[in-house]
XYZ file of C-alpha atoms in Angstrom:
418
model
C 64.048 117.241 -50.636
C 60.740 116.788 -50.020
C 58.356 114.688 -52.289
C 54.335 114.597 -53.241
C 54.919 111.892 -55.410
C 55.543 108.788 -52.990
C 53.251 106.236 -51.946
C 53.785 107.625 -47.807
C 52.894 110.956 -49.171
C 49.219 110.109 -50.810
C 47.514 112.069 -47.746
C 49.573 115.142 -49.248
C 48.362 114.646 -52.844
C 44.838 114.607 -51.465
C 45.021 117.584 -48.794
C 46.572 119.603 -52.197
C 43.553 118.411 -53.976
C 41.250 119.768 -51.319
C 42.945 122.595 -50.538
C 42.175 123.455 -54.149
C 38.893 123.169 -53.770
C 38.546 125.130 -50.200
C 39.530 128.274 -52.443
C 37.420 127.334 -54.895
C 34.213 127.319 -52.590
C 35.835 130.428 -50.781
C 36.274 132.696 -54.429
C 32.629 131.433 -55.354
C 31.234 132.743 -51.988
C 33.375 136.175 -52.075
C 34.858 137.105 -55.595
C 30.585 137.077 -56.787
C 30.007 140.165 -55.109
C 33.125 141.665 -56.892
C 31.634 140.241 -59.944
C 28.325 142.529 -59.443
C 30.133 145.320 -58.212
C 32.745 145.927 -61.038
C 31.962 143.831 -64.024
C 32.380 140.384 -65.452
C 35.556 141.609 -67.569
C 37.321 143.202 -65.151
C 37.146 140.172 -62.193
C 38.234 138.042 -65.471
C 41.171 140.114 -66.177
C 42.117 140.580 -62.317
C 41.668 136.803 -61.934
C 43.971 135.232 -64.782
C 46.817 137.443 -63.762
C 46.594 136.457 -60.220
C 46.359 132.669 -61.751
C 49.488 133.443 -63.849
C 51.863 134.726 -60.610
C 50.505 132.570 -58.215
C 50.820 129.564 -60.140
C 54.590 130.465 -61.260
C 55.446 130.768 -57.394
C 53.441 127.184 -56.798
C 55.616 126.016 -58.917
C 58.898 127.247 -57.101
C 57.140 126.217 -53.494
C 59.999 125.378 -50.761
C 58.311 123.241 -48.643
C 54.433 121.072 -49.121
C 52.754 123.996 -46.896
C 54.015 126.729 -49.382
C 51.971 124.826 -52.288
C 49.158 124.396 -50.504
C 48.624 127.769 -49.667
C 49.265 128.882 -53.317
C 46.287 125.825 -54.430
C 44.283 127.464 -52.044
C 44.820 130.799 -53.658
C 44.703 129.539 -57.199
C 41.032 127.850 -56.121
C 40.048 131.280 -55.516
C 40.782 133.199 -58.170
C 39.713 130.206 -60.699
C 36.405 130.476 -59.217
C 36.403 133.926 -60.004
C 37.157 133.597 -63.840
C 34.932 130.361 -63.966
C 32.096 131.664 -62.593
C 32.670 135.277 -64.429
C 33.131 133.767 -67.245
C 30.113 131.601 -67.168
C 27.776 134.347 -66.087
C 29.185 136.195 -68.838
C 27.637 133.898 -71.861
C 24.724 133.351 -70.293
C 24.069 136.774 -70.164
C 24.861 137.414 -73.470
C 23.239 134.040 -75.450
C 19.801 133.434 -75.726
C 20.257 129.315 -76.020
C 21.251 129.299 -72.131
C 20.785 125.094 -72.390
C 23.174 125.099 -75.759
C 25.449 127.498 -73.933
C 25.527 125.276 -70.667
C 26.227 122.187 -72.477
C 29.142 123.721 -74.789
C 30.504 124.876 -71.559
C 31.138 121.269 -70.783
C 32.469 120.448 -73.961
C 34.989 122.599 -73.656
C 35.811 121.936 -70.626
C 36.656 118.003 -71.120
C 38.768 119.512 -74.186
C 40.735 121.663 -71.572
C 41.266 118.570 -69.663
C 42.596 116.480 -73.009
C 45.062 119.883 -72.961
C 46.058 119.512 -69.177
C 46.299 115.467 -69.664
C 48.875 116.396 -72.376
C 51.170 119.068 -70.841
C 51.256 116.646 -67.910
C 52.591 114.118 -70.343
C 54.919 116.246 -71.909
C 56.150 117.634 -68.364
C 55.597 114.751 -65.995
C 57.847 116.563 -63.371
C 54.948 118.260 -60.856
C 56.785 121.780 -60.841
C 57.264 121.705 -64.734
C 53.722 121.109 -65.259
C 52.803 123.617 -63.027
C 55.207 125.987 -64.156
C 53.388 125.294 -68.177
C 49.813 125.404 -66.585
C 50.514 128.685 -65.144
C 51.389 130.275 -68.341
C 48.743 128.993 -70.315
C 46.593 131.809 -68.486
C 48.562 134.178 -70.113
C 46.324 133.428 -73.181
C 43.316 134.792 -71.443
C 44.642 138.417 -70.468
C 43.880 140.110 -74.191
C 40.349 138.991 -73.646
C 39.811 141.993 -71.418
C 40.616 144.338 -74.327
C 38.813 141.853 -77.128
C 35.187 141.396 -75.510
C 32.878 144.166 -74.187
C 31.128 144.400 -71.182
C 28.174 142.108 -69.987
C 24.849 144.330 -71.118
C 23.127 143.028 -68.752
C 25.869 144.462 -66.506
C 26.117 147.373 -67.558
C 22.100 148.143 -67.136
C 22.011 146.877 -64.073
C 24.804 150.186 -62.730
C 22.476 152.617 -64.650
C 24.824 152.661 -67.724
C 22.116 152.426 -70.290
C 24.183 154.085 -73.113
C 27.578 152.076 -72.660
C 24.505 149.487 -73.260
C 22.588 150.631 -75.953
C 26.306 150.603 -78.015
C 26.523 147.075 -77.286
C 23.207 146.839 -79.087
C 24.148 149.039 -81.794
C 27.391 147.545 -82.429
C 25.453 143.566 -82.357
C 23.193 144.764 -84.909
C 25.398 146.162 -87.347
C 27.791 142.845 -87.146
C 24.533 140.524 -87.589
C 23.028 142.965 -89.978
C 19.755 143.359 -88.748
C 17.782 146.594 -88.094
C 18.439 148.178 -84.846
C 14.797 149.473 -82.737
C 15.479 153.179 -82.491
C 13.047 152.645 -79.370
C 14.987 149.837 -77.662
C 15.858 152.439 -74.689
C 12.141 152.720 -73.298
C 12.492 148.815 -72.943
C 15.598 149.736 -70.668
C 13.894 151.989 -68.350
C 13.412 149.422 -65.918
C 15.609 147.157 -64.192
C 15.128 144.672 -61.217
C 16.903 145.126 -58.140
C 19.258 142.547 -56.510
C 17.044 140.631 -54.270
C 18.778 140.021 -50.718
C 21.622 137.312 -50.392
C 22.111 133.669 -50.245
C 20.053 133.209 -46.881
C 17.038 134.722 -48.839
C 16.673 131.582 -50.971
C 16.361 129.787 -47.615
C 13.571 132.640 -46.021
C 10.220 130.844 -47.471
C 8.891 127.292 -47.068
C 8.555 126.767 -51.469
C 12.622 128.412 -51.615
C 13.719 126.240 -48.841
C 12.591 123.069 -50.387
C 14.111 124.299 -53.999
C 17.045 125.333 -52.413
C 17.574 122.794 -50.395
C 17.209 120.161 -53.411
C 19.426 121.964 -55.339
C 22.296 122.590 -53.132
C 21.777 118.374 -52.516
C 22.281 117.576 -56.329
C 25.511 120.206 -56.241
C 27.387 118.736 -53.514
C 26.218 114.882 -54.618
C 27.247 115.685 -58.913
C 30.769 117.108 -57.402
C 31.792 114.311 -55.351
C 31.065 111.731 -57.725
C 32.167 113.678 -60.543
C 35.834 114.970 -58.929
C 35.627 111.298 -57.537
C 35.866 109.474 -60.873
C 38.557 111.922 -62.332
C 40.767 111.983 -59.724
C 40.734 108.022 -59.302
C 42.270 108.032 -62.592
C 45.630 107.518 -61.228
C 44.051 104.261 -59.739
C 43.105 102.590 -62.550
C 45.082 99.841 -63.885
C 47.327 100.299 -67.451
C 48.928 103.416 -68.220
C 47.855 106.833 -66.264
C 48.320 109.036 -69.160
C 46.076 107.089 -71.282
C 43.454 106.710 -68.507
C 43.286 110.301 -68.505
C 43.349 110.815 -71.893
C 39.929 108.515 -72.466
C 38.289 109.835 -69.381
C 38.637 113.523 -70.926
C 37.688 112.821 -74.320
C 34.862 110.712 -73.083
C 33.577 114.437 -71.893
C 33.839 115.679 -75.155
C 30.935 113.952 -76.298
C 28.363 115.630 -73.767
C 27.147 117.867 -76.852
C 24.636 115.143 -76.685
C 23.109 116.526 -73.535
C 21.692 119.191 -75.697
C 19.228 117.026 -76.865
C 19.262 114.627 -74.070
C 18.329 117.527 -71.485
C 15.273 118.197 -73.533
C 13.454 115.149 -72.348
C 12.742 117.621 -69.562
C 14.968 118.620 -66.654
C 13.955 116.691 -63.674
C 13.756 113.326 -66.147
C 17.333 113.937 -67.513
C 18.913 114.981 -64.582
C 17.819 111.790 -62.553
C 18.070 109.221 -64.998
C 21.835 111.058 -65.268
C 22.546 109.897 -61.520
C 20.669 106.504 -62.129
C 22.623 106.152 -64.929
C 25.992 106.745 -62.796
C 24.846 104.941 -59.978
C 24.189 101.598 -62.634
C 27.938 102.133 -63.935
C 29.321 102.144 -60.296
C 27.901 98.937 -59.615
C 29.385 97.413 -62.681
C 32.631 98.450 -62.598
C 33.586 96.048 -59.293
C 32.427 93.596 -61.085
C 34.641 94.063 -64.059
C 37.303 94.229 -61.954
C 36.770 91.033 -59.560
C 37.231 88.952 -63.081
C 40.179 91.193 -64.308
C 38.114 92.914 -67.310
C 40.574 96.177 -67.296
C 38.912 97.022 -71.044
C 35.458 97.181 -69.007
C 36.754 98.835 -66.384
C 38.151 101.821 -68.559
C 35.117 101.697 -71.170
C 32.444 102.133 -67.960
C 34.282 104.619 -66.238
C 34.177 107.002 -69.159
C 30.436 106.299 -69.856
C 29.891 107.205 -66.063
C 31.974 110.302 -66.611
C 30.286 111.246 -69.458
C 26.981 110.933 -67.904
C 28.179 112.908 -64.679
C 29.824 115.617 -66.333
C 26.616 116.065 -68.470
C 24.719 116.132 -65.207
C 26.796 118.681 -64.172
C 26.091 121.589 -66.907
C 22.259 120.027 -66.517
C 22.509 121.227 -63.091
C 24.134 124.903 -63.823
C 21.332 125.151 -66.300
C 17.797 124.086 -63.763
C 19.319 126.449 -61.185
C 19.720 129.349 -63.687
C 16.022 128.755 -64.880
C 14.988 128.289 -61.190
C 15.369 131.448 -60.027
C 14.715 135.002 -61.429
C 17.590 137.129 -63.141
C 17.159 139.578 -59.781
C 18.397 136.307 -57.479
C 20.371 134.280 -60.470
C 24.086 135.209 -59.871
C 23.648 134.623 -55.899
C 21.835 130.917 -56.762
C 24.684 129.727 -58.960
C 27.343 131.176 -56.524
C 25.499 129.170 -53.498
C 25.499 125.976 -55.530
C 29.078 126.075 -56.991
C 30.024 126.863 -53.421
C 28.408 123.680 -52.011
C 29.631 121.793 -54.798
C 33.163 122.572 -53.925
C 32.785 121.168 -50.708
C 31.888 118.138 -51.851
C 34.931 118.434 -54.310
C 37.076 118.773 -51.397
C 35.921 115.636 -49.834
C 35.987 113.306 -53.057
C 40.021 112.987 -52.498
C 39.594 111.580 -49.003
C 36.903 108.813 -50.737
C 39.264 107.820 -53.055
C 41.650 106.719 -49.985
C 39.321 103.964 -49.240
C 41.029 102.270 -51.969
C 43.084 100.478 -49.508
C 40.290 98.514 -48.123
C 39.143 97.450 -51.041
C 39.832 98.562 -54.513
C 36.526 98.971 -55.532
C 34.998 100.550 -52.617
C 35.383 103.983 -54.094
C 33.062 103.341 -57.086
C 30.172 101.548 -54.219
C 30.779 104.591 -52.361
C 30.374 107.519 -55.393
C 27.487 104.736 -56.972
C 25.528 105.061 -53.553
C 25.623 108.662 -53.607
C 24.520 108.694 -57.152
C 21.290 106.775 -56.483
C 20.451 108.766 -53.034
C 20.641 111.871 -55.590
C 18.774 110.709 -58.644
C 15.380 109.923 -56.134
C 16.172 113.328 -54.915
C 16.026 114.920 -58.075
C 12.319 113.688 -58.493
C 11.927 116.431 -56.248
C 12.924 118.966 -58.873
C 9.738 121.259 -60.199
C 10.404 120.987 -64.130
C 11.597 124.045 -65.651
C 11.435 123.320 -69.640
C 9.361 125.468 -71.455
C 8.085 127.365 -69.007
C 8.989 131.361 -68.351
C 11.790 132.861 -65.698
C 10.299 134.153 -63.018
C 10.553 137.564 -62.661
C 11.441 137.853 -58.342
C 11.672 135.736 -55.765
C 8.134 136.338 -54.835
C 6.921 134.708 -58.009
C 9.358 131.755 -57.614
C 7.477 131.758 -54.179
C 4.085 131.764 -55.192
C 3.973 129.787 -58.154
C 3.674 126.262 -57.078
C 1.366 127.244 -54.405
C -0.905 128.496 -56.444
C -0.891 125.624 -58.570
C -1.406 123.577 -55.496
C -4.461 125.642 -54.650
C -6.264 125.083 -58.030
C -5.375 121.668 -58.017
C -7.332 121.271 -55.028
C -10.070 123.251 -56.326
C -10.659 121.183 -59.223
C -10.002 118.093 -56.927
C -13.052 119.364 -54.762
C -14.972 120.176 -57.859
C -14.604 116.506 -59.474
C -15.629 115.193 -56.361
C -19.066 116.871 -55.860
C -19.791 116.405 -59.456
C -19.370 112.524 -58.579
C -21.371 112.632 -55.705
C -24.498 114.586 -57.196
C -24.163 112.046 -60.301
C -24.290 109.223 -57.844
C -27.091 110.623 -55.754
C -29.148 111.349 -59.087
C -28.509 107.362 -60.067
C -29.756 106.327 -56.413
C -33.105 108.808 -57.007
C -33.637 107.135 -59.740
């Protein structure tokens, strides 16, 4: 019978891992498109039933290549719903930052969820078998919530719209604009594909600091969870704090207000700080400090995390938005699928996985200074704007520059004259 559990088989536990993640990268690069082509509910619907058979079949896998196919499909199709799903409130709310940061919350309660039904079924095919059914709980949705607006304006459906409208005024009570429908009259087209973020020397640089933060915030962030099982005490337990410790990121509501580019780096300064530490708790056998660090770096990461979802939403415009996000969780995924492989450096030295996800941490907080701050300010309306905007700034920067300067010079020339 063969086994995923023993210590010869920790390559397999991490290949599963990755695998995972693969079809996560893969369903954010291919199930978007899907998204914009036939609606947010209907890719959610499609993708929890695929999550429900697939993951009933993982869970009856003959042989370690038959799982690993089926994590590979279940990485797809969760990116699907994820991402849907995300899109979906965002779309919907106007508090995008509130939205982004409950998203996390709920998240680390999911994993408190998991973290039990893995206690209750510590058998790997039992609590796969149990996972797989929870997603039965999702199906109903597709019949309980409408259609994205935003969606639905985008196809030219501007009546299946305007109902949404109607029907969110009467439930708030408020008074519905019998005009609303000449504000609908236009709406931005889709602006190119991921490669068009890349096109211009001010969206390369953006692009190319945000797609660093994704892949660095997913390695260290997959890299504390899944080293978990490393800790020292009880596993279930370990998990258990680590999740909760998520729970608390409600407080990046407010902490994400001391402006983006400040509260994201400090985020991965923060992270990098608590890597360095926890070595040190361990060389003198401080297991409580250990534990009590690892969730405040978690906490601080997984905050990071829905920061990051948020600056790339208010980076680019609503025509280019969808496309941004899928390029970024699609990096981030790599570097998801790599964190399992880090954690095997355990076996050089116990620590070296926290030196490793700590160095990573710093290299991305110093990049993040890189980040143009995006709080307060309006959403560009194309890519051309997003384009233009800081070089225009630059321009009049110079301008008054040049302006200061010959002001100083005919004051110092009127001092000599006299």
């Amino acid at each position: 019978m063969w086994d995923i559990n023993s210590c010869t088989g920790k390559w397999k536990i991490a290949l599963a891992s990755s695998m995972y993640m693969l079809g996560f990268l893969i369903g954010c690069i291919f199930l978007a498109d899907l998204s914009d082509r036939y609606g947010r509910s209907k890719l959610l619907l499609v993708s929890n039933i695929c999550m429900v058979v697939i993951g009933v079949i993982a869970s009856f896998s003959v042989n370690f290549w038959m799982l690993a196919i089926m994590r590979l499909l279940l990485g797809i199709f969760t990116a699907g719903a994820r991402n849907a799903g995300f899109v979906y409130v965002c779309e919907i709310i106007k508090e995008r930052s509130a939205a982004g940061m409950l998203h996390g919350v709920t998240y680390s309660i999911g994993g408190v969820a998991v973290t039990a039904i893995a206690h209750l079924f510590p058998h790997w095919r039992h609590f796969q078998l149990a996972c797989a059914l929870c997603y039965i709980l999702y199906i109903p949705y597709y019949w309980i919530m409408e259609e994205s607006p935003r969606w639905l304006l985008s196809q030219g459906r501007t009546e299946e719209a305007l109902a949404y409208f109607k029907k969110s005024a009467r439930i708030n009570k408020v008074e519905f604009p019998e005009n609303l429908h000449v504000y609908l009259e236009y709406q931005p087209k889709v602006e190119g594909n991921a490669l068009s973020l890349f096109k211009t020397p001010n969206l390369r640089h953006k692009s190319l600091v945000v797609c660093t933060l994704w892949f660095s915030v997913s390695i260290v962030f997959f890299g504390m969870t899944f080293n978990a099982g490393n800790l020292a005490g009880n596993i279930f337990t370990n998990n258990y704090l680590l999740q909760a410790s998520g729970i608390l990121e409600f407080f990046g509501i407010w902490y994400i207000r001391l402006g983006r580019r400040l509260a994201i780096s400090s985020a991965f300064l923060i992270a990098c700080l608590v890597s360095a530490v926890i070595p040190i708790f361990a060389t003198y056998g401080m297991q409580a400090g250990v534990i009590t660090m690892s969730m405040v770096g978690k906490l601080f990461i997984e905050t990071n995390f829905e920061m990051i979802y948020v600056v790339t939403a208010e980076l680019y415009p609503t025509t280019a938005r969808v496309t941004a996000l899928g390029l970024g969780s699609s990096i981030a995924r790599a570097g998801g699928a790599l964190s399992p492989y880090l954690i095997l450096s355990d076996d050089v030295w116990k620590s070296l996985p926290y030196v490793i996800f700590g160095v990573i941490a710093l290299a991305a907080g110093l990049v993040a200074t890189l980040l143009p701050e995006t709080m307060n300010k309006e959403l560009p309306d194309s890519l051309h704007q997003v384009e233009t905007e800081n070089l225009v700034n630059h321009v009049l920067c110079r301008v008054k520059q040049t302006t200061e300067k010959e002001d100083e010079e005919e004051k110092t020339m009127e001092t000599v004259a006299v």
